[in-house]
Amino acid sequence: MNILFATSEAAPFAKTGGLADVCSALPDSLSQLGHNVSIILPAYSQIYSAGLAIESTGKELVIPVGTKTVRGELLYSHLPDSRVTVYFVRHDDYYHRDGLYNSGGVDYPDNCERFVFFCRSVLESIRLLNLPVDLIHANDWQTGLVPAYLNILYKSKSPHKIESTLFADASEENIMSPQQLEHAHQYYDAIHTVFTIHNMRHQGRFWRWDMALTGIDWRYFTFDRMEFYNQLNLLKTGIIFSDAVTTVSPRYAQEIQTEGFGEKLQGVLRYRSDVLSGILNGIDVTHWNPETDVFLDEPYARYNTQTVFENKPKCKRALQKEFGLPELPEVPLFGIVSRFDSQKGLDLVAEIMPHFVEQYGAQLVVLGTGDHALEQRFSDLNKLFPQNISTHLTFSDAASHHVEAGCDLFFMPSRYEPCGLNQMYSHRYGTLPLVRETGGLADTVINASDETMANGTANGFSFFWGNPDDLAKATQWALYCYHHRKPEWRKMVTTAMEQDWSWNRSALRYYELYKKCLES
Ligand code: ADP
Ligand code: GLC
């Protein structure tokens, strides 16, 4: 199958969160199954820091954006150690900036225009590169216009199509002539689309007049298509115009059809429930492997299920040292690696931690950046308890691996979590995740109870209600198990490490879904 991934992020080129991990590991996995897979993303300034050769395809993009004609260029590279080609849409005014979507926490005012240009370029690149494509897999709001363009402007027939006048008066060079269009239909008519929602909170909502930038007829600006409370909504657009919609865990697919999680799109999601399903993310088990991890040179140590109890304590000591905490082997060490965002529920940790420091001498290492109030809160805790809490407000791949390897427990008390990757990384490193039972966390973490510890299925700790009391109870129980249920703890560590979260199974499920789309 010929698959094109349209995404705003792909590791190692551009990353702000898990989207990047998924949009490189999944394409790679599908390619290993024998499919012909490419990725396309914007040429942010970040992409040049990956240290990989990036070259021009020699193809120029000529894209209508509102009343303007905007020119760009297509670049290409490859995913490391993979057959997957990565294309980049280059337009330096749009993408060569400090951040991907914002600067200093403020969204770029032209975000709509930036992603109009990108989405239209995705469609144009197929024609320009003569790329065989059976299916486009689009991800999150940044690519929501891709299925809309395909169905409205590029296909000769589509159930979504309202009679369009756009091409009828095509006269400028930026719009295809009728002959070109005829030819283009050959490329586009057979293409299907899957749209994956990685996060309902971020919807790409813009003021209504940005609709004019899209070049899509105003007749599509209705409540059952692109309009949302008088705004243009690009996530909703993706949900409406795709052949299939997925979320990154089965539980999240259910949750978002309810008011508590649907972010006001629950009605739209219920309307599309016949094509909505959840496929659990996998993790890149090569990059996240405690036995071969490039970041675990001395004083850290590499380990597997045989050597974990000998070598993980070395990692703990190294981590305590790196974060400037007393090197105490018996004290329970908690970790956090996260975007600082209200989604992640880290304010709950900040609230309960003083108690666990004062009563139990627990330690906590925090690695994260984002929300300024949260950054301040964890810096203050660091100052208040320098012997127990250490906060590093940076984004560091190396440190994130160190935290996973060195901690005993990993906090993820998320208010909602479409999937979450760190709990699976934690499993692989024998670090027990302590999570809120929601989304992908609920699908991957089996709470330690007398029963699950006895039958050997427990692989972490979880709690249901998102309040400090519930988190504190779960933390108390985890500490009790750490000190007083040592054999069961060790069993949980190896059970966690043996969990298979590789992409193999999920990549197959995506393939089955693609096949279903193509057959429909
Ligand atoms: P989300 O995408 O919502 O941020 P995920 O758990 O899916 O959550 O993925 C987060 C990814 O970002 C993980 O790979 C995690 O290790 C990484 N990450 C988050 N914050 C940092 C940081 N400060 N330093 C290094 N990696 C980070
Ligand atoms: C989003 C979600 C996260 C998920 C990631 C990758 O950023 O917040 O839960 O793991 O996307 O799908």
XYZ file of C-alpha atoms and ligand atoms in Angstrom:
559
model
C 0.000 0.000 0.000
C 1.167 3.569 -0.709
C 0.677 5.709 2.374
C 1.408 9.397 2.888
C 1.571 10.697 6.468
C 0.633 14.354 6.778
C 1.776 15.684 10.135
C 3.077 18.779 11.784
C 5.757 16.908 13.742
C 7.978 13.876 13.189
C 10.967 12.845 15.305
C 13.879 13.448 14.997
C 13.116 16.456 12.777
C 10.501 18.419 14.736
C 9.010 17.625 18.116
C 7.013 19.271 20.855
C 5.358 16.106 22.181
C 4.223 12.548 21.540
C 2.769 13.380 18.120
C 6.331 13.501 16.793
C 7.218 10.110 18.262
C 4.120 8.488 16.782
C 4.488 10.092 13.360
C 7.910 8.621 12.857
C 7.619 5.257 14.643
C 4.307 4.279 13.011
C 5.402 5.101 9.428
C 8.616 3.192 10.039
C 6.721 0.207 11.370
C 4.349 0.199 8.385
C 7.287 0.422 6.052
C 8.813 -2.611 7.736
C 5.581 -4.450 7.018
C 6.349 -3.864 3.336
C 4.353 -0.721 2.572
C 5.581 2.292 0.695
C 5.390 5.102 3.247
C 6.286 8.798 3.096
C 5.867 11.617 5.567
C 5.283 15.289 4.839
C 5.702 18.119 7.343
C 6.605 21.817 7.378
C 10.282 22.760 7.079
C 10.644 24.364 10.525
C 14.064 25.686 11.517
C 14.238 22.744 13.976
C 14.505 20.177 11.167
C 18.066 21.197 10.373
C 19.238 20.404 13.919
C 18.616 16.672 13.500
C 21.995 16.401 11.762
C 20.508 14.616 8.736
C 21.016 15.590 5.119
C 18.088 17.597 3.753
C 17.979 18.277 0.024
C 15.766 20.013 -2.493
C 13.476 17.981 -4.732
C 13.727 20.806 -7.267
C 9.930 21.163 -7.154
C 8.328 24.522 -6.607
C 4.975 24.882 -4.870
C 2.545 27.512 -6.106
C -0.298 27.729 -3.640
C -3.366 29.943 -3.460
C -3.794 31.403 0.015
C -6.799 33.698 0.108
C -6.259 36.205 -2.659
C -2.487 35.690 -2.733
C -0.315 33.247 -4.608
C 2.357 31.931 -2.289
C 5.393 30.046 -3.502
C 7.337 27.403 -1.626
C 9.714 24.542 -2.217
C 9.672 20.818 -1.494
C 12.665 19.368 0.318
C 13.327 15.772 1.260
C 15.270 13.526 3.612
C 14.866 10.085 5.171
C 13.992 8.752 8.592
C 17.227 7.380 10.063
C 17.744 3.636 9.422
C 14.511 3.437 7.508
C 13.092 3.335 3.989
C 10.633 6.106 4.806
C 11.101 9.307 2.767
C 10.339 12.556 4.546
C 9.201 15.576 2.516
C 9.278 19.093 3.885
C 7.176 22.034 2.769
C 9.516 24.969 2.791
C 8.408 28.539 3.185
C 10.781 30.314 5.508
C 8.480 33.221 6.405
C 5.921 30.740 7.690
C 8.070 28.070 9.295
C 11.563 29.332 10.001
C 10.724 30.619 13.462
C 11.744 29.906 17.070
C 8.732 27.769 17.952
C 6.465 25.485 15.967
C 3.162 27.102 16.917
C 3.951 29.933 19.295
C 6.594 32.109 20.771
C 6.844 32.744 24.503
C 3.505 30.997 25.025
C 1.634 33.235 22.551
C 0.251 31.558 19.402
C 1.458 32.977 16.105
C -1.310 35.188 14.748
C -1.006 33.674 11.266
C -1.297 30.016 12.330
C -4.335 29.497 10.141
C -2.539 30.826 7.087
C 0.552 28.716 7.866
C -1.464 25.508 7.916
C -3.676 26.437 4.971
C -0.468 26.685 2.995
C 0.821 23.422 4.412
C -2.362 21.402 3.796
C -2.799 22.607 0.251
C 0.882 21.835 -0.336
C 0.332 18.256 0.825
C -2.166 17.741 -2.000
C -0.061 19.589 -4.561
C 3.073 17.628 -3.671
C 1.393 14.392 -4.758
C 1.005 15.776 -8.269
C 4.386 17.504 -8.357
C 6.324 14.505 -7.117
C 4.263 12.015 -9.067
C 3.799 10.215 -5.786
C 1.682 7.058 -5.774
C -0.739 7.474 -2.851
C -3.598 5.140 -1.900
C -4.208 6.717 1.456
C -3.338 9.902 3.313
C -3.059 9.544 7.068
C -3.568 13.028 8.520
C -2.911 13.938 12.146
C -4.419 16.589 14.428
C -5.821 20.016 13.546
C -2.778 21.182 11.645
C -3.685 18.712 8.877
C -7.480 18.917 9.218
C -7.820 20.722 5.895
C -6.121 17.915 3.966
C -9.193 15.626 3.748
C -11.371 18.673 3.079
C -9.244 19.839 0.149
C -9.076 16.316 -1.209
C -12.833 15.810 -1.162
C -13.905 19.314 -2.131
C -11.269 20.542 -4.553
C -9.285 17.602 -5.840
C -11.667 14.681 -6.368
C -14.026 14.643 -9.293
C -16.669 12.951 -7.152
C -17.127 12.857 -3.419
C -20.104 12.380 -1.127
C -18.943 15.515 0.703
C -19.007 17.731 -2.321
C -21.422 20.601 -2.642
C -21.344 21.840 -6.211
C -18.253 24.023 -6.289
C -17.581 26.953 -8.519
C -13.928 27.303 -7.686
C -12.445 25.660 -10.714
C -15.070 26.909 -13.094
C -13.477 30.312 -13.232
C -9.922 29.122 -12.892
C -7.903 31.624 -14.781
C -4.903 32.397 -12.631
C -1.784 30.282 -12.594
C -2.376 29.394 -8.964
C -5.501 27.410 -9.752
C -5.480 24.390 -12.021
C -6.858 24.765 -15.517
C -9.683 22.397 -16.513
C -7.139 20.261 -18.414
C -4.811 20.087 -15.440
C -7.747 19.304 -13.255
C -8.839 16.458 -15.491
C -5.341 15.051 -15.254
C -5.229 15.645 -11.502
C -8.345 13.591 -10.900
C -6.356 10.539 -11.927
C -4.125 11.101 -8.937
C -6.728 12.036 -6.427
C -9.910 10.148 -7.149
C -8.754 6.888 -5.591
C -7.127 8.389 -2.494
C -8.703 7.662 0.901
C -8.119 9.417 4.198
C -7.675 8.469 7.841
C -7.601 11.234 10.408
C -6.045 10.637 13.823
C -6.913 12.768 16.827
C -3.997 12.982 19.249
C -5.573 15.636 21.441
C -9.130 17.058 21.457
C -8.111 20.166 23.379
C -6.141 21.636 20.493
C -8.601 22.254 17.693
C -7.131 24.943 15.475
C -9.985 27.388 16.005
C -9.779 30.662 14.105
C -12.017 33.647 13.501
C -14.567 33.045 10.791
C -12.958 35.300 8.172
C -9.981 32.967 7.971
C -12.344 30.751 5.978
C -11.473 33.024 3.050
C -7.830 31.956 3.325
C -8.726 28.322 2.678
C -10.130 28.928 -0.796
C -13.016 26.616 0.112
C -16.470 27.847 -0.756
C -18.396 29.573 2.070
C -21.145 27.007 1.561
C -18.963 24.672 3.622
C -18.973 27.050 6.557
C -21.888 25.344 8.297
C -22.362 23.679 11.678
C -22.206 20.198 10.108
C -18.941 20.917 8.301
C -16.285 23.532 9.136
C -18.068 26.018 11.367
C -17.999 25.847 15.159
C -19.749 28.545 17.199
C -19.115 31.038 14.429
C -15.430 30.129 14.180
C -13.476 28.067 11.674
C -12.496 24.760 13.328
C -9.811 22.706 11.598
C -9.989 19.661 13.897
C -13.709 19.414 13.243
C -12.993 19.789 9.521
C -10.669 16.771 9.661
C -13.221 14.724 11.589
C -15.996 15.511 9.108
C -14.202 14.981 5.806
C -12.154 11.825 6.504
C -13.154 8.276 5.614
C -12.124 7.032 9.054
C -11.284 8.780 12.309
C -9.100 7.299 15.011
C -7.896 8.227 18.466
C -4.650 7.013 19.965
C -6.252 4.698 22.522
C -9.556 2.787 22.635
C -10.604 4.376 25.936
C -10.156 7.902 24.566
C -12.370 7.063 21.567
C -15.174 6.355 24.050
C -14.405 9.263 26.375
C -14.481 11.961 23.701
C -18.054 11.116 22.799
C -19.060 12.427 26.226
C -19.337 15.963 27.519
C -16.471 15.633 29.977
C -13.881 14.899 27.303
C -15.394 15.966 23.981
C -14.340 19.627 24.224
C -17.721 20.565 22.710
C -17.221 18.266 19.725
C -18.837 15.231 21.397
C -21.900 15.624 19.187
C -19.780 15.645 16.027
C -17.903 12.595 17.266
C -21.090 10.719 18.049
C -22.330 11.656 14.582
C -19.188 10.014 13.158
C -19.121 7.123 15.622
C -19.612 4.569 12.838
C -16.131 5.395 11.514
C -14.498 6.298 14.851
C -12.197 3.817 16.585
C -9.237 3.810 18.954
C -5.882 2.202 18.224
C -3.359 2.246 21.035
C -0.047 3.938 20.266
C 3.061 1.842 20.366
C 6.532 2.981 21.374
C 9.833 2.892 19.561
C 11.357 -0.086 21.355
C 14.765 0.445 19.762
C 15.167 3.998 20.993
C 13.605 3.143 24.353
C 15.476 0.006 25.321
C 17.298 -0.099 28.676
C 19.591 -2.803 27.340
C 21.021 -0.728 24.485
C 20.085 2.865 25.410
C 22.782 5.240 24.115
C 22.090 7.603 27.004
C 22.935 5.047 29.695
C 26.728 5.260 29.635
C 28.436 5.278 33.053
C 27.669 6.295 35.708
C 24.318 5.005 34.418
C 24.115 1.331 33.517
C 22.258 -0.727 30.943
C 20.001 -3.574 31.987
C 17.419 -6.168 31.051
C 15.014 -8.281 33.122
C 17.927 -10.417 34.329
C 20.102 -7.528 35.468
C 17.539 -4.921 36.462
C 17.889 -5.353 40.224
C 21.631 -5.103 40.007
C 21.888 -2.180 37.542
C 18.801 -0.060 38.070
C 20.106 0.997 41.532
C 23.209 2.315 39.740
C 20.940 4.405 37.516
C 19.098 5.642 40.583
C 22.328 6.789 42.169
C 23.478 8.452 38.929
C 20.125 10.247 38.585
C 20.212 11.473 42.193
C 23.684 12.805 41.508
C 22.718 14.432 38.182
C 19.791 16.192 39.845
C 21.801 17.120 42.966
C 19.860 14.982 45.457
C 21.388 12.900 48.273
C 22.368 9.484 46.917
C 20.145 7.397 49.163
C 19.329 3.935 47.772
C 16.369 3.148 50.032
C 14.402 6.378 49.619
C 11.603 6.131 47.025
C 12.424 8.265 43.998
C 9.574 9.653 41.864
C 9.992 11.121 38.383
C 8.137 13.444 36.025
C 8.943 14.120 32.364
C 6.255 16.227 30.817
C 4.966 19.217 28.972
C 3.729 21.580 31.665
C 0.082 21.885 30.742
C -3.118 21.699 32.766
C -3.854 18.428 30.881
C -1.107 16.663 32.801
C -2.492 17.234 36.325
C 0.928 18.134 37.690
C -0.574 20.738 40.028
C -1.935 17.752 41.980
C 1.591 16.441 42.465
C 2.786 19.878 43.576
C 0.005 19.906 46.115
C 0.639 16.522 47.730
C 4.414 16.342 47.498
C 5.321 18.400 50.609
C 3.455 15.838 52.743
C 5.347 12.891 51.241
C 8.650 14.697 51.582
C 8.066 15.620 55.208
C 6.509 12.322 56.307
C 8.440 9.809 54.228
C 11.547 11.587 52.918
C 10.452 10.823 49.340
C 12.436 12.309 46.470
C 11.166 13.755 43.198
C 12.958 14.734 39.992
C 11.059 16.923 37.550
C 11.936 17.504 33.904
C 9.605 19.734 31.952
C 8.792 23.046 30.367
C 5.656 24.971 29.476
C 3.087 26.741 31.620
C 4.884 29.489 33.554
C 2.834 29.165 36.740
C 3.677 25.452 36.945
C 7.323 26.101 36.218
C 7.318 28.583 39.081
C 5.553 26.141 41.382
C 8.073 23.350 40.837
C 11.000 25.793 41.129
C 9.579 26.945 44.466
C 9.266 23.332 45.657
C 12.869 22.793 44.625
C 13.923 25.782 46.745
C 11.773 24.706 49.670
C 12.977 21.077 49.695
C 16.416 21.085 48.019
C 17.260 17.696 49.569
C 14.180 16.045 48.122
C 12.839 17.828 45.050
C 14.912 18.787 42.036
C 13.418 20.614 39.063
C 15.042 20.977 35.646
C 13.103 23.327 33.410
C 14.547 22.118 30.113
C 13.747 19.833 27.212
C 16.402 17.138 27.091
C 16.255 13.724 25.444
C 19.192 12.451 27.464
C 17.706 13.549 30.785
C 14.331 12.015 29.897
C 16.023 8.638 29.438
C 17.921 9.110 32.697
C 14.707 9.801 34.598
C 13.024 6.703 33.156
C 15.999 4.540 34.069
C 16.726 5.972 37.500
C 13.316 6.357 39.159
C 11.261 3.900 41.158
C 7.942 5.496 40.279
C 6.721 7.811 37.518
C 3.854 10.295 38.024
C 1.207 10.800 35.294
C -1.927 12.070 37.046
C -3.360 13.477 33.793
C -6.825 15.047 33.730
C -7.166 13.453 30.326
C -4.619 11.510 28.283
C -5.334 10.529 24.675
C -2.641 7.871 24.984
C 0.519 8.949 26.773
C 3.855 7.422 25.939
C 5.823 7.912 29.119
C 3.904 5.277 31.084
C 4.952 2.754 28.419
C 8.545 4.000 28.466
C 8.391 3.620 32.253
C 7.227 0.020 31.944
C 10.090 -0.787 29.649
C 12.576 0.663 32.143
C 11.059 -1.158 35.122
C 9.810 2.112 36.620
C 6.269 1.748 37.914
C 3.866 4.389 36.579
C 1.390 6.019 38.945
C -1.410 7.278 36.733
C -4.933 8.591 36.619
C -7.282 6.030 35.120
C -8.118 7.816 31.882
C -7.511 7.432 28.133
C -4.427 5.475 27.177
C -3.287 5.384 30.797
C -6.356 3.294 31.643
C -5.644 1.036 28.661
C -2.053 0.309 29.655
C -1.656 0.445 33.440
C -3.041 -2.312 35.651
C -3.359 -1.086 39.210
C -1.589 -3.032 41.938
C -4.251 -4.604 44.125
C -3.991 -7.735 46.241
C -5.638 -9.589 43.399
C -3.544 -8.272 40.494
C -0.341 -8.615 42.493
C -1.281 -12.221 43.293
C -2.076 -13.127 39.691
C 0.984 -11.271 38.375
C -0.790 -8.789 36.096
C -0.121 -5.597 38.101
C 2.238 -3.181 36.344
C 1.723 0.126 38.159
C -0.683 2.181 40.251
C -3.789 4.074 39.272
C -6.548 6.210 40.754
C -9.800 7.454 39.303
C -10.881 10.841 40.607
C -8.677 13.721 39.537
C -8.256 15.330 42.937
C -5.304 15.624 45.328
C -6.856 13.254 47.890
C -7.187 10.423 45.445
C -3.654 10.951 44.164
C -2.388 11.061 47.749
C -4.117 7.753 48.562
C -2.604 6.067 45.522
C 0.818 7.486 46.386
C 0.505 6.260 49.967
C -0.365 2.771 48.736
C 2.532 2.801 46.260
C 4.952 3.746 49.043
C 3.560 1.016 51.260
C 4.139 -1.548 48.505
C 7.632 -0.152 47.875
C 8.630 -0.672 51.515
C 6.541 -3.639 52.622
C 5.610 -5.748 49.582
C 9.094 -6.165 48.150
C 8.638 -9.524 46.361
C 5.451 -8.286 44.712
C 7.215 -5.033 43.785
C 9.980 -6.953 42.059
C 7.439 -9.027 40.191
C 5.667 -5.840 39.039
C 8.966 -4.465 37.767
C 9.623 -7.501 35.586
C 5.987 -7.739 34.460
C 6.197 -4.095 33.380
C 9.460 -4.674 31.525
C 8.021 -7.658 29.676
C 4.982 -5.743 28.459
C 4.996 -5.614 24.663
C 4.204 -2.030 23.664
C 6.042 -2.243 20.350
C 4.334 -0.873 17.253
C 3.965 -4.333 15.638
C 0.431 -4.959 16.805
C -0.896 -1.408 16.359
C 0.708 -0.954 12.926
C -1.207 -4.047 11.796
C -4.417 -2.592 13.133
C -3.839 0.599 11.159
C -3.165 -1.487 8.072
C -6.454 -3.333 8.553
C -8.240 -0.014 8.900
C -6.568 1.372 5.749
C -7.608 -1.779 3.874
C -11.184 -1.344 5.015
C -11.155 2.275 3.796
C -9.769 1.272 0.414
C -12.384 -1.439 0.024
C -15.275 0.835 0.922
P 2.191 14.655 25.061
O 2.334 14.352 23.626
O 0.799 14.982 25.476
O 3.153 15.679 25.531
P 3.176 11.930 25.494
O 3.340 11.158 26.739
O 2.455 11.267 24.386
O 2.512 13.316 25.890
O 4.592 12.281 24.875
C 5.470 13.168 25.449
C 6.811 13.005 24.785
O 7.575 14.186 24.968
C 7.616 11.875 25.367
O 8.470 11.334 24.379
C 8.420 12.596 26.446
O 9.572 11.908 26.818
C 8.730 13.887 25.747
N 8.989 15.023 26.641
C 8.101 15.826 27.258
N 8.736 16.773 27.984
C 10.041 16.567 27.820
C 11.229 17.215 28.288
N 11.181 18.267 29.092
N 12.417 16.723 27.895
C 12.478 15.656 27.077
N 11.422 15.003 26.589
C 10.211 15.449 26.946
C -0.892 13.880 22.279
C -1.460 13.350 23.576
C -0.743 12.147 24.105
C -0.415 11.151 22.997
C 0.340 11.860 21.899
C 0.723 10.932 20.751
O 0.069 14.841 22.450
O -1.529 14.354 24.557
O -1.536 11.505 25.084
O 0.356 10.085 23.501
O -0.443 12.879 21.369
O -0.388 10.317 20.165
